[in-house]
Amino acid sequence: MSAPPPISTATAGTPGAVSSDAAARASLEALRSEIAKAVVGQDPAVTGLVVALLCRGHVLLEGVPGVAKTLLVRALAASLDLDTKRVQFTPDLMPSDVTGSLVYDARTAEFSFQPGPVFTNLLLADEINRTPPKTQSSLLEAMEERQVTVDGTPRPLPDPFLVAATQNPVEYEGTYPLPEAQLDRFLLKLTVPLPSRDDEINVLTRHADGFNPRDLREAGIRPVAGRADLEAARSAVASTTVSPEIAGYVVDICRATRDSPSLSLGVSPRGATALLSTARAWAWLTGRDYVTPDDVKALALPTLRHRIQLRPEAEMEGVTPDSVITAVLAHVPVPR
């Protein structure tokens, strides 16, 4: 997935709708530019986060330590005029530390609910695989139902609500791999690779010039988009046209993964829905009001790579989820 081309104002509809559509797209383009003040050379990951915001989805960021996963999410939070909280996931973290709990008030002799950090717009779940499954599962209801149930009472979460979780693909000792049910709750799994040589030189030059990753306001990052911009953009994405041929193409891709000899688990219908949703957002970001097969291909890897499970023998032969999806894309007929 590469970054979208420059903003185009050529969209369908009335002149007023075009103007509103262009303004919403411009605000999100500004969001991507603002994040780039702090994070160098991670345009696909930045764009993936924007796509997740448009689709009301959650993101799992995976990369080795030191590639700016946490900084990326912090920069996104600083660029948005939204409430944000961070939770450092550790082995001793309890579910109530995330969702909140009932607290006894001696003055009133009653229990009152104390909201946890999950009651926010953007939740950074740092190193989510460092905490046991019991605590990981505390996010399942929040991510899927957009609510938290405590003592039998459902409590709605704010809107928008996005979980951006990070995990390392190394240092597996002392970690708890996320189960398939929880992985499937993430709209996208974005890999954050090591930077190129030129980008790494750029990072060092910024630090030598006084850049402090712990003080993003000093780095010049300001809120450039807010709740109204997101709502306008989401409405525009929802009106993006999906032809029957494109819907069939998405279904054919997902069904092909279920027949792959390398997989013990293929993409579910929820995964197909997610791919269609991200392809629509991508199409809108690139300035179109209709989805093409290339939009589907562009989002197939980040949307599907965490929704499939390799057979042990295939994994031993060096097969990866990305290679399986790439092979599927090469063999499924593209609609004309």
CSV table of C-alpha atoms in Angstrom, one decimal:
chain,number,residue,atom,x,y,z
A,1,MET,CA,0.0,0.0,0.0
A,2,SER,CA,1.5,3.3,-1.1
A,3,ALA,CA,0.5,6.8,-0.3
A,4,PRO,CA,-2.4,8.3,-2.2
A,5,PRO,CA,-1.6,10.7,-5.1
A,6,PRO,CA,-2.2,14.4,-4.6
A,7,ILE,CA,-5.7,15.5,-3.7
A,8,SER,CA,-8.3,15.6,-6.5
A,9,THR,CA,-11.5,17.6,-6.2
A,10,ALA,CA,-13.1,15.7,-9.1
A,11,THR,CA,-15.9,13.9,-7.4
A,12,ALA,CA,-19.5,13.2,-8.4
A,13,GLY,CA,-22.5,15.0,-7.1
A,14,THR,CA,-23.6,18.6,-6.7
A,15,PRO,CA,-21.1,21.5,-6.6
A,16,GLY,CA,-21.7,21.9,-2.8
A,17,ALA,CA,-21.1,18.2,-2.3
A,18,VAL,CA,-17.9,18.4,-4.3
A,19,SER,CA,-16.7,21.4,-2.2
A,20,SER,CA,-17.5,19.6,1.1
A,21,ASP,CA,-15.9,16.4,-0.2
A,22,ALA,CA,-12.7,18.2,-1.2
A,23,ALA,CA,-12.5,20.0,2.2
A,24,ALA,CA,-12.8,16.7,4.1
A,25,ARG,CA,-10.2,15.1,1.9
A,26,ALA,CA,-7.9,18.1,2.4
A,27,SER,CA,-8.2,17.9,6.2
A,28,LEU,CA,-7.1,14.2,6.1
A,29,GLU,CA,-4.3,15.0,3.7
A,30,ALA,CA,-3.1,17.7,6.2
A,31,LEU,CA,-3.3,15.0,8.9
A,32,ARG,CA,-0.9,12.8,7.0
A,33,SER,CA,1.5,15.8,6.4
A,34,GLU,CA,1.4,16.7,10.1
A,35,ILE,CA,2.3,13.2,11.2
A,36,ALA,CA,5.3,13.3,8.7
A,37,LYS,CA,6.8,16.1,10.9
A,38,ALA,CA,7.6,13.4,13.5
A,39,VAL,CA,7.7,10.1,11.6
A,40,VAL,CA,10.0,9.7,8.6
A,41,GLY,CA,9.5,7.1,5.8
A,42,GLN,CA,6.4,5.3,7.1
A,43,ASP,CA,3.8,6.7,4.6
A,44,PRO,CA,2.0,3.3,4.1
A,45,ALA,CA,1.5,3.0,7.9
A,46,VAL,CA,0.4,6.6,8.2
A,47,THR,CA,-2.1,6.1,5.4
A,48,GLY,CA,-3.3,2.9,7.0
A,49,LEU,CA,-4.2,4.7,10.2
A,50,VAL,CA,-6.1,7.3,8.2
A,51,VAL,CA,-8.0,4.5,6.4
A,52,ALA,CA,-8.9,2.9,9.8
A,53,LEU,CA,-10.3,6.2,11.0
A,54,LEU,CA,-12.5,6.5,7.9
A,55,CYS,CA,-13.7,2.9,8.4
A,56,ARG,CA,-14.3,3.1,12.2
A,57,GLY,CA,-11.7,0.2,12.5
A,58,HIS,CA,-8.8,-0.7,14.7
A,59,VAL,CA,-5.2,-1.1,13.8
A,60,LEU,CA,-2.4,-3.5,14.9
A,61,LEU,CA,1.1,-2.1,14.3
A,62,GLU,CA,3.9,-4.7,14.1
A,63,GLY,CA,7.6,-4.0,13.8
A,64,VAL,CA,10.9,-4.5,15.6
A,65,PRO,CA,11.7,-2.2,18.5
A,66,GLY,CA,12.8,1.3,17.6
A,67,VAL,CA,10.9,1.8,14.3
A,68,ALA,CA,8.6,4.5,15.7
A,69,LYS,CA,5.4,2.5,16.2
A,70,THR,CA,4.5,4.3,19.4
A,71,LEU,CA,5.6,7.6,18.0
A,72,LEU,CA,3.4,7.1,15.0
A,73,VAL,CA,0.3,6.7,17.1
A,74,ARG,CA,1.3,9.6,19.4
A,75,ALA,CA,1.8,11.8,16.3
A,76,LEU,CA,-1.6,10.8,15.0
A,77,ALA,CA,-3.2,11.7,18.4
A,78,ALA,CA,-1.4,15.1,18.5
A,79,SER,CA,-2.7,15.8,14.9
A,80,LEU,CA,-6.3,15.1,15.8
A,81,ASP,CA,-8.5,17.3,18.0
A,82,LEU,CA,-9.7,14.2,19.9
A,83,ASP,CA,-9.3,12.7,23.3
A,84,THR,CA,-6.5,10.1,23.6
A,85,LYS,CA,-5.1,7.8,26.3
A,86,ARG,CA,-2.2,5.3,26.4
A,87,VAL,CA,-2.0,2.0,28.2
A,88,GLN,CA,1.3,0.2,28.6
A,89,PHE,CA,0.3,-3.5,28.6
A,90,THR,CA,2.3,-5.6,31.1
A,91,PRO,CA,1.9,-9.1,32.6
A,92,ASP,CA,0.3,-7.7,35.8
A,93,LEU,CA,-2.2,-5.5,34.1
A,94,MET,CA,-5.8,-6.4,35.1
A,95,PRO,CA,-9.0,-6.1,32.9
A,96,SER,CA,-10.4,-3.4,35.2
A,97,ASP,CA,-7.2,-1.3,34.6
A,98,VAL,CA,-8.4,-1.0,31.0
A,99,THR,CA,-12.2,-0.9,31.3
A,100,GLY,CA,-12.7,0.7,34.7
A,101,SER,CA,-14.4,-0.6,37.8
A,102,LEU,CA,-16.9,0.1,40.6
A,103,VAL,CA,-15.5,2.1,43.4
A,104,TYR,CA,-17.1,2.4,46.8
A,105,ASP,CA,-17.7,6.0,47.9
A,106,ALA,CA,-17.7,6.3,51.7
A,107,ARG,CA,-19.5,9.6,51.6
A,108,THR,CA,-22.5,8.3,49.8
A,109,ALA,CA,-22.2,4.7,50.9
A,110,GLU,CA,-22.7,3.7,47.3
A,111,PHE,CA,-20.7,2.2,44.5
A,112,SER,CA,-19.9,4.4,41.5
A,113,PHE,CA,-18.3,3.6,38.2
A,114,GLN,CA,-14.8,4.9,37.6
A,115,PRO,CA,-14.2,4.8,33.8
A,116,GLY,CA,-10.9,3.2,32.6
A,117,PRO,CA,-8.6,4.5,29.9
A,118,VAL,CA,-10.7,2.7,27.2
A,119,PHE,CA,-13.2,5.5,27.5
A,120,THR,CA,-11.5,7.8,25.0
A,121,ASN,CA,-11.4,8.5,21.2
A,122,LEU,CA,-8.0,7.1,20.5
A,123,LEU,CA,-6.5,4.3,22.7
A,124,LEU,CA,-2.9,3.4,22.3
A,125,ALA,CA,-2.5,-0.2,23.5
A,126,ASP,CA,1.3,-0.4,23.7
A,127,GLU,CA,2.8,-3.9,23.4
A,128,ILE,CA,-0.6,-5.5,23.7
A,129,ASN,CA,0.9,-9.0,23.5
A,130,ARG,CA,2.8,-8.5,26.8
A,131,THR,CA,-0.4,-8.9,28.8
A,132,PRO,CA,-2.3,-12.2,29.5
A,133,PRO,CA,-5.3,-13.3,27.5
A,134,LYS,CA,-7.7,-12.4,30.3
A,135,THR,CA,-6.7,-8.7,30.0
A,136,GLN,CA,-6.5,-8.9,26.2
A,137,SER,CA,-10.1,-10.1,26.1
A,138,SER,CA,-11.2,-7.0,28.0
A,139,LEU,CA,-10.9,-5.2,24.8
A,140,LEU,CA,-13.0,-7.6,22.7
A,141,GLU,CA,-16.4,-6.1,23.6
A,142,ALA,CA,-15.0,-2.5,23.4
A,143,MET,CA,-13.6,-3.1,19.9
A,144,GLU,CA,-16.6,-4.9,18.5
A,145,GLU,CA,-19.6,-3.5,20.3
A,146,ARG,CA,-18.2,0.0,21.1
A,147,GLN,CA,-19.3,-0.5,24.7
A,148,VAL,CA,-18.0,-1.9,28.0
A,149,THR,CA,-20.2,-4.0,30.4
A,150,VAL,CA,-19.4,-3.6,34.1
A,151,ASP,CA,-21.5,-5.3,36.7
A,152,GLY,CA,-24.1,-6.1,34.1
A,153,THR,CA,-24.5,-2.5,32.9
A,154,PRO,CA,-23.4,-1.7,29.3
A,155,ARG,CA,-21.7,1.6,29.0
A,156,PRO,CA,-21.2,3.1,25.5
A,157,LEU,CA,-17.8,4.4,24.4
A,158,PRO,CA,-17.2,7.8,22.8
A,159,ASP,CA,-17.4,8.2,19.0
A,160,PRO,CA,-15.0,8.1,17.2
A,161,PHE,CA,-13.3,5.2,19.0
A,162,LEU,CA,-10.1,3.6,17.7
A,163,VAL,CA,-7.7,1.1,19.2
A,164,ALA,CA,-4.1,1.4,17.9
A,165,ALA,CA,-2.2,-1.6,19.3
A,166,THR,CA,1.5,-2.3,18.9
A,167,GLN,CA,3.5,-5.5,19.2
A,168,ASN,CA,7.0,-6.7,18.4
A,169,PRO,CA,7.6,-9.7,16.0
A,170,VAL,CA,10.6,-10.6,18.2
A,171,GLU,CA,11.2,-11.2,21.9
A,172,TYR,CA,8.4,-13.8,22.1
A,173,GLU,CA,9.5,-15.0,25.6
A,174,GLY,CA,7.1,-13.7,28.2
A,175,THR,CA,4.5,-12.7,25.6
A,176,TYR,CA,1.0,-13.9,24.9
A,177,PRO,CA,0.1,-14.2,21.2
A,178,LEU,CA,-3.3,-12.7,20.3
A,179,PRO,CA,-5.9,-15.4,19.6
A,180,GLU,CA,-7.6,-15.4,16.2
A,181,ALA,CA,-10.8,-14.1,17.6
A,182,GLN,CA,-9.1,-10.9,18.8
A,183,LEU,CA,-6.9,-10.5,15.7
A,184,ASP,CA,-10.1,-10.6,13.6
A,185,ARG,CA,-11.3,-7.5,15.5
A,186,PHE,CA,-8.5,-5.4,14.0
A,187,LEU,CA,-9.4,-3.9,10.7
A,188,LEU,CA,-5.8,-3.6,9.6
A,189,LYS,CA,-2.5,-5.2,10.5
A,190,LEU,CA,0.2,-2.8,9.4
A,191,THR,CA,3.9,-3.7,9.3
A,192,VAL,CA,6.3,-1.0,10.3
A,193,PRO,CA,9.6,-1.8,8.5
A,194,LEU,CA,13.1,-0.6,9.1
A,195,PRO,CA,13.7,2.7,7.3
A,196,SER,CA,15.8,3.1,4.2
A,197,ARG,CA,19.3,4.5,4.4
A,198,ASP,CA,18.2,7.9,3.3
A,199,ASP,CA,15.3,8.0,5.7
A,200,GLU,CA,17.5,6.9,8.6
A,201,ILE,CA,19.9,9.6,7.8
A,202,ASN,CA,17.0,12.0,7.8
A,203,VAL,CA,16.0,10.7,11.3
A,204,LEU,CA,19.5,11.3,12.6
A,205,THR,CA,19.6,14.7,11.1
A,206,ARG,CA,16.4,15.7,12.8
A,207,HIS,CA,17.6,14.5,16.2
A,208,ALA,CA,20.9,16.3,15.7
A,209,ASP,CA,18.9,19.5,15.0
A,210,GLY,CA,17.1,19.1,18.3
A,211,PHE,CA,14.0,17.0,17.6
A,212,ASN,CA,12.6,15.6,20.8
A,213,PRO,CA,10.1,12.7,20.2
A,214,ARG,CA,8.8,13.2,23.7
A,215,ASP,CA,7.6,16.7,23.0
A,216,LEU,CA,5.6,16.7,19.8
A,217,ARG,CA,4.2,20.2,20.4
A,218,GLU,CA,7.7,21.6,20.3
A,219,ALA,CA,8.2,19.7,17.0
A,220,GLY,CA,5.4,21.8,15.6
A,221,ILE,CA,2.6,19.2,15.4
A,222,ARG,CA,-0.8,20.8,15.9
A,223,PRO,CA,-4.4,19.4,15.6
A,224,VAL,CA,-5.4,19.8,12.0
A,225,ALA,CA,-8.5,17.6,11.9
A,226,GLY,CA,-11.3,16.9,14.3
A,227,ARG,CA,-14.6,15.1,14.8
A,228,ALA,CA,-16.5,17.1,12.2
A,229,ASP,CA,-13.8,16.4,9.5
A,230,LEU,CA,-14.0,12.7,10.2
A,231,GLU,CA,-17.8,12.7,10.0
A,232,ALA,CA,-17.8,14.5,6.7
A,233,ALA,CA,-15.1,12.2,5.3
A,234,ARG,CA,-16.9,9.0,6.5
A,235,SER,CA,-20.2,10.2,4.9
A,236,ALA,CA,-18.3,10.7,1.6
A,237,VAL,CA,-16.7,7.2,1.9
A,238,ALA,CA,-20.1,5.7,2.5
A,239,SER,CA,-21.4,7.1,-0.8
A,240,THR,CA,-18.5,5.6,-2.8
A,241,THR,CA,-19.9,3.3,-5.4
A,242,VAL,CA,-19.2,-0.4,-5.3
A,243,SER,CA,-20.2,-2.3,-8.5
A,244,PRO,CA,-21.5,-5.9,-8.3
A,245,GLU,CA,-18.3,-7.0,-10.2
A,246,ILE,CA,-16.1,-5.5,-7.4
A,247,ALA,CA,-18.1,-7.1,-4.7
A,248,GLY,CA,-17.8,-10.4,-6.5
A,249,TYR,CA,-14.0,-9.9,-6.8
A,250,VAL,CA,-13.7,-9.3,-3.1
A,251,VAL,CA,-15.7,-12.5,-2.4
A,252,ASP,CA,-13.6,-14.5,-4.9
A,253,ILE,CA,-10.4,-13.4,-3.2
A,254,CYS,CA,-11.6,-14.4,0.3
A,255,ARG,CA,-13.0,-17.7,-0.9
A,256,ALA,CA,-9.8,-18.5,-2.6
A,257,THR,CA,-7.9,-18.3,0.7
A,258,ARG,CA,-10.2,-20.9,2.2
A,259,ASP,CA,-9.1,-23.4,-0.6
A,260,SER,CA,-5.4,-22.6,-0.3
A,261,PRO,CA,-3.4,-25.8,0.6
A,262,SER,CA,-1.0,-23.6,2.7
A,263,LEU,CA,-3.8,-22.5,5.1
A,264,SER,CA,-5.7,-24.1,7.9
A,265,LEU,CA,-7.9,-21.1,8.2
A,266,GLY,CA,-9.0,-18.8,5.4
A,267,VAL,CA,-10.6,-15.3,5.4
A,268,SER,CA,-14.1,-15.2,7.0
A,269,PRO,CA,-17.1,-13.1,5.7
A,270,ARG,CA,-16.1,-10.5,8.2
A,271,GLY,CA,-12.8,-10.2,6.5
A,272,ALA,CA,-14.5,-9.8,3.1
A,273,THR,CA,-16.6,-7.0,4.6
A,274,ALA,CA,-13.4,-5.4,6.0
A,275,LEU,CA,-11.6,-5.5,2.6
A,276,LEU,CA,-14.6,-3.9,0.8
A,277,SER,CA,-14.7,-1.2,3.5
A,278,THR,CA,-11.0,-0.4,3.3
A,279,ALA,CA,-11.0,-0.4,-0.5
A,280,ARG,CA,-13.8,2.2,-0.5
A,281,ALA,CA,-11.8,4.4,1.9
A,282,TRP,CA,-8.7,4.1,-0.3
A,283,ALA,CA,-10.7,4.9,-3.4
A,284,TRP,CA,-12.1,8.0,-1.8
A,285,LEU,CA,-8.6,9.1,-0.6
A,286,THR,CA,-7.3,8.8,-4.1
A,287,GLY,CA,-10.0,11.2,-5.4
A,288,ARG,CA,-12.6,8.8,-6.9
A,289,ASP,CA,-16.2,8.0,-6.0
A,290,TYR,CA,-16.0,4.4,-7.2
A,291,VAL,CA,-13.9,1.4,-6.3
A,292,THR,CA,-11.6,-0.3,-8.8
A,293,PRO,CA,-9.8,-3.7,-8.6
A,294,ASP,CA,-6.6,-1.9,-7.9
A,295,ASP,CA,-8.1,-0.4,-4.7
A,296,VAL,CA,-8.9,-3.9,-3.6
A,297,LYS,CA,-5.4,-5.2,-4.3
A,298,ALA,CA,-3.8,-2.2,-2.6
A,299,LEU,CA,-5.6,-3.0,0.7
A,300,ALA,CA,-5.6,-6.8,0.5
A,301,LEU,CA,-2.4,-7.4,2.4
A,302,PRO,CA,-3.0,-5.1,5.5
A,303,THR,CA,-6.6,-6.1,5.7
A,304,LEU,CA,-6.3,-9.9,5.3
A,305,ARG,CA,-2.8,-10.9,6.5
A,306,HIS,CA,-3.9,-11.4,10.2
A,307,ARG,CA,-7.1,-13.2,9.3
A,308,ILE,CA,-5.5,-16.3,7.9
A,309,GLN,CA,-3.7,-19.2,9.6
A,310,LEU,CA,-0.8,-21.1,8.1
A,311,ARG,CA,-0.5,-24.9,8.3
A,312,PRO,CA,2.5,-25.9,10.3
A,313,GLU,CA,4.2,-27.6,7.4
A,314,ALA,CA,3.8,-24.6,5.2
A,315,GLU,CA,5.2,-22.4,7.9
A,316,MET,CA,8.2,-24.7,8.1
A,317,GLU,CA,8.7,-24.3,4.4
A,318,GLY,CA,9.0,-20.5,4.8
A,319,VAL,CA,5.5,-19.7,3.5
A,320,THR,CA,4.2,-16.4,4.9
A,321,PRO,CA,0.6,-14.9,5.1
A,322,ASP,CA,1.7,-12.2,2.7
A,323,SER,CA,3.0,-14.7,0.1
A,324,VAL,CA,-0.2,-16.6,0.3
A,325,ILE,CA,-2.4,-13.5,-0.3
A,326,THR,CA,-0.1,-12.3,-3.1
A,327,ALA,CA,-0.4,-15.7,-4.8
A,328,VAL,CA,-4.2,-15.5,-4.4
A,329,LEU,CA,-4.3,-12.0,-6.0
A,330,ALA,CA,-2.3,-13.3,-8.9
A,331,HIS,CA,-4.7,-16.2,-9.6
A,332,VAL,CA,-8.1,-14.7,-9.0
A,333,PRO,CA,-9.5,-13.3,-12.2
A,334,VAL,CA,-9.8,-9.5,-12.2
A,335,PRO,CA,-13.1,-8.1,-13.4
A,336,ARG,CA,-13.0,-6.0,-16.5
